[in-house]
């Protein structure tokens, strides 16, 4: 898996310090070659060992390996962007824009596939399929997607509870039973909300 894709896919499961490192790398990948581990640590106000551990947690031997891998990925992306157009490339601006959108969509699909291995997706599908009840919650703009997903699950005959308000969702979680599943959707950070909802679900199931 490309290093930047891996960082993005792991970000929500990182500690606060790890997220700071991840965000800096994602925002400044093209500049990372100029940073030593000590310089990166100083820029973020953290210890050098935190940078090294971050690199190792991602599967690299150390920060130099992570920096090299990201440098290679950035270089490949730059070469692709600067490559000469093929002979059959779109001739006008409209077609060129359509081609760029198609390429962007293909790249996004590939990143999504790499960030979600088949085994993990199948395990989630089994949990959803076997759940007596599904609680679905989306934060902010993702509430729209959560509502749409909840509606589709309901049309499949699944018992689904959806609320855009976290307070109402917590109240509904008081009816949770063993085996019920909570689906949280967010394209960004939830803050402390997932822990609150998951703790509520866990507490209710432990009472059964």
Short mmCIF file of C-alpha atoms in Angstrom, two decimals:
data_model
loop_
_atom_site.label_atom_id
_atom_site.label_comp_id
_atom_site.label_asym_id
_atom_site.label_seq_id
_atom_site.Cartn_x
_atom_site.Cartn_y
_atom_site.Cartn_z
CA UNK A 1 0.00 0.00 0.00
CA UNK A 2 1.39 3.47 -0.89
CA UNK A 3 2.69 5.21 2.27
CA UNK A 4 0.41 8.25 2.08
CA UNK A 5 -2.65 6.04 1.55
CA UNK A 6 -1.60 3.94 4.54
CA UNK A 7 -1.21 7.03 6.72
CA UNK A 8 -4.65 8.32 5.72
CA UNK A 9 -6.27 4.95 6.35
CA UNK A 10 -4.65 4.58 9.80
CA UNK A 11 -5.08 8.19 10.95
CA UNK A 12 -8.34 7.79 12.86
CA UNK A 13 -6.81 4.99 14.94
CA UNK A 14 -3.74 7.01 15.90
CA UNK A 15 -2.95 8.78 19.13
CA UNK A 16 -3.03 12.58 19.30
CA UNK A 17 0.73 12.88 18.74
CA UNK A 18 0.65 10.38 15.88
CA UNK A 19 -2.16 12.34 14.21
CA UNK A 20 -0.06 15.50 14.40
CA UNK A 21 2.79 13.71 12.63
CA UNK A 22 0.40 12.19 10.10
CA UNK A 23 -1.26 15.54 9.30
CA UNK A 24 2.12 17.24 8.84
CA UNK A 25 3.31 14.53 6.47
CA UNK A 26 0.08 14.49 4.48
CA UNK A 27 0.12 18.29 4.13
CA UNK A 28 3.85 18.54 3.38
CA UNK A 29 4.78 15.27 1.68
CA UNK A 30 6.72 17.11 -1.05
CA UNK A 31 8.86 18.84 1.60
CA UNK A 32 9.56 15.81 3.78
CA UNK A 33 12.87 15.06 2.02
CA UNK A 34 14.29 18.22 3.62
CA UNK A 35 13.40 17.16 7.17
CA UNK A 36 15.45 14.89 9.41
CA UNK A 37 13.62 13.10 12.18
CA UNK A 38 14.96 15.67 14.66
CA UNK A 39 13.85 18.59 12.50
CA UNK A 40 10.40 17.10 12.08
CA UNK A 41 10.15 16.52 15.82
CA UNK A 42 11.23 20.12 16.52
CA UNK A 43 8.72 21.51 14.02
CA UNK A 44 5.92 19.65 15.79
CA UNK A 45 7.19 20.16 19.34
CA UNK A 46 7.48 16.44 20.05
CA UNK A 47 10.30 14.01 20.80
CA UNK A 48 12.44 12.45 18.10
CA UNK A 49 11.55 9.00 19.42
CA UNK A 50 7.87 9.72 18.66
CA UNK A 51 8.77 10.21 14.99
CA UNK A 52 10.76 6.99 14.94
CA UNK A 53 7.98 5.02 16.63
CA UNK A 54 5.43 6.48 14.22
CA UNK A 55 7.51 5.23 11.29
CA UNK A 56 7.91 1.78 12.81
CA UNK A 57 4.23 1.50 13.61
CA UNK A 58 3.52 1.95 9.90
CA UNK A 59 5.81 -0.99 9.11
CA UNK A 60 9.02 0.85 8.24
CA UNK A 61 12.43 0.17 9.80
CA UNK A 62 12.68 3.80 10.79
CA UNK A 63 12.10 7.36 9.69
CA UNK A 64 14.64 7.28 6.82
CA UNK A 65 12.75 4.39 5.21
CA UNK A 66 9.43 6.19 5.63
CA UNK A 67 10.88 9.41 4.16
CA UNK A 68 12.38 7.53 1.21
CA UNK A 69 9.12 5.70 0.49
CA UNK A 70 7.10 8.93 0.57
CA UNK A 71 9.72 10.65 -1.61
CA UNK A 72 9.38 7.88 -4.19
CA UNK A 73 5.58 8.16 -4.13
CA UNK A 74 5.72 11.94 -4.58
CA UNK A 75 8.22 11.59 -7.43
CA UNK A 76 6.05 9.03 -9.21
CA UNK A 77 3.01 11.26 -8.87
CA UNK A 78 4.99 14.20 -10.25
CA UNK A 79 6.25 12.17 -13.20
CA UNK A 80 2.72 11.02 -14.00
CA UNK A 81 1.45 14.60 -13.90
CA UNK A 82 4.25 15.86 -16.13
CA UNK A 83 4.18 13.00 -18.62
CA UNK A 84 3.50 13.78 -22.25
CA UNK A 85 -0.12 13.17 -23.23
CA UNK A 86 -0.73 10.02 -25.26
CA UNK A 87 -1.37 10.29 -28.97
CA UNK A 88 -5.09 9.72 -28.47
CA UNK A 89 -5.40 12.31 -25.65
CA UNK A 90 -8.54 14.51 -25.67
CA UNK A 91 -8.09 17.44 -28.01
CA UNK A 92 -10.24 20.08 -26.31
CA UNK A 93 -10.51 21.49 -22.79
CA UNK A 94 -13.88 19.87 -22.09
CA UNK A 95 -12.63 16.38 -22.93
CA UNK A 96 -9.40 16.95 -21.02
CA UNK A 97 -11.38 17.93 -17.92
CA UNK A 98 -13.55 14.82 -18.28
CA UNK A 99 -10.42 12.68 -18.57
CA UNK A 100 -8.87 14.24 -15.47
CA UNK A 101 -12.07 13.60 -13.52
CA UNK A 102 -12.10 9.98 -14.69
CA UNK A 103 -8.46 9.52 -13.66
CA UNK A 104 -9.12 11.15 -10.28
CA UNK A 105 -12.10 8.87 -9.66
CA UNK A 106 -10.06 5.81 -10.62
CA UNK A 107 -7.27 6.85 -8.25
CA UNK A 108 -9.77 7.41 -5.42
CA UNK A 109 -11.31 3.97 -6.04
CA UNK A 110 -7.87 2.39 -5.93
CA UNK A 111 -6.94 4.15 -2.69
CA UNK A 112 -10.23 3.05 -1.12
CA UNK A 113 -9.60 -0.55 -2.16
CA UNK A 114 -6.06 -0.52 -0.78
CA UNK A 115 -7.20 1.04 2.50
CA UNK A 116 -9.97 -1.57 2.94
CA UNK A 117 -8.66 -5.12 2.45
CA UNK A 118 -11.19 -7.71 1.36
CA UNK A 119 -10.96 -9.70 4.59
CA UNK A 120 -11.79 -6.63 6.66
CA UNK A 121 -14.74 -5.67 4.49
CA UNK A 122 -16.12 -9.22 4.60
CA UNK A 123 -15.84 -9.27 8.41
CA UNK A 124 -17.83 -6.02 8.62
CA UNK A 125 -20.46 -7.41 6.25
CA UNK A 126 -20.85 -10.49 8.47
CA UNK A 127 -21.29 -8.32 11.57
CA UNK A 128 -23.96 -6.23 9.84
CA UNK A 129 -25.71 -9.27 8.39
CA UNK A 130 -25.88 -11.04 11.77
CA UNK A 131 -26.84 -7.98 13.85
CA UNK A 132 -30.32 -8.02 15.44
CA UNK A 133 -30.34 -4.22 15.28
CA UNK A 134 -28.17 -1.61 13.55
CA UNK A 135 -27.53 1.87 14.94
CA UNK A 136 -26.29 4.29 12.24
CA UNK A 137 -24.81 7.73 12.96
CA UNK A 138 -22.98 10.22 10.75
CA UNK A 139 -21.22 13.36 11.94
CA UNK A 140 -21.92 16.69 10.22
CA UNK A 141 -22.27 16.42 6.45
CA UNK A 142 -21.81 12.66 6.73
CA UNK A 143 -25.20 12.52 8.43
CA UNK A 144 -26.71 12.60 4.93
CA UNK A 145 -24.77 9.51 3.90
CA UNK A 146 -25.65 7.80 7.17
CA UNK A 147 -29.34 8.49 6.61
CA UNK A 148 -29.16 7.14 3.05
CA UNK A 149 -27.30 4.02 4.21
CA UNK A 150 -29.77 3.45 7.05
CA UNK A 151 -32.66 3.75 4.60
CA UNK A 152 -31.11 1.18 2.27
CA UNK A 153 -30.54 -1.21 5.15
CA UNK A 154 -34.16 -0.79 6.18
CA UNK A 155 -35.29 -1.61 2.62
CA UNK A 156 -33.34 -4.85 2.93
CA UNK A 157 -35.46 -5.74 5.94
CA UNK A 158 -32.89 -4.91 8.63
CA UNK A 159 -33.95 -3.28 11.88
CA UNK A 160 -32.18 0.08 11.71
CA UNK A 161 -32.06 3.08 14.05
CA UNK A 162 -30.72 6.35 12.65
CA UNK A 163 -30.42 9.76 14.30
CA UNK A 164 -28.47 12.86 13.27
CA UNK A 165 -28.50 14.09 16.88
CA UNK A 166 -25.87 12.37 19.07
CA UNK A 167 -27.99 12.91 22.19
CA UNK A 168 -30.93 11.08 20.63
CA UNK A 169 -28.60 8.36 19.42
CA UNK A 170 -27.26 7.87 22.94
CA UNK A 171 -30.81 7.60 24.22
CA UNK A 172 -31.59 4.95 21.61
CA UNK A 173 -28.46 3.02 22.51
CA UNK A 174 -30.07 2.34 25.90
CA UNK A 175 -32.12 -0.26 24.03
CA UNK A 176 -29.04 -2.02 22.62
CA UNK A 177 -28.75 -5.78 23.03
CA UNK A 178 -25.82 -8.20 22.60
CA UNK A 179 -24.91 -8.51 18.94
CA UNK A 180 -26.24 -5.09 17.94
CA UNK A 181 -23.91 -3.04 15.74
CA UNK A 182 -23.14 0.68 15.79
CA UNK A 183 -21.99 2.21 12.47
CA UNK A 184 -20.21 5.58 12.71
CA UNK A 185 -19.56 7.60 9.56
CA UNK A 186 -17.21 10.54 9.22
CA UNK A 187 -14.88 11.85 6.54
CA UNK A 188 -12.96 13.71 9.24
CA UNK A 189 -12.26 13.41 12.95
CA UNK A 190 -15.08 12.58 15.35
CA UNK A 191 -13.30 13.99 18.37
CA UNK A 192 -14.38 12.14 21.51
CA UNK A 193 -17.81 11.22 20.14
CA UNK A 194 -17.01 7.65 19.01
CA UNK A 195 -15.67 6.73 22.43
CA UNK A 196 -18.81 8.16 24.08
CA UNK A 197 -21.22 6.27 21.81
CA UNK A 198 -19.21 3.05 21.91
CA UNK A 199 -18.98 3.22 25.69
CA UNK A 200 -22.74 3.69 25.85
CA UNK A 201 -23.27 0.67 23.59
CA UNK A 202 -20.81 -1.43 25.54
CA UNK A 203 -22.36 -0.48 28.88
CA UNK A 204 -25.85 -1.42 27.69
CA UNK A 205 -24.73 -4.76 26.24
CA UNK A 206 -22.85 -5.62 29.44
CA UNK A 207 -26.08 -5.20 31.40
CA UNK A 208 -27.79 -7.95 29.42
#
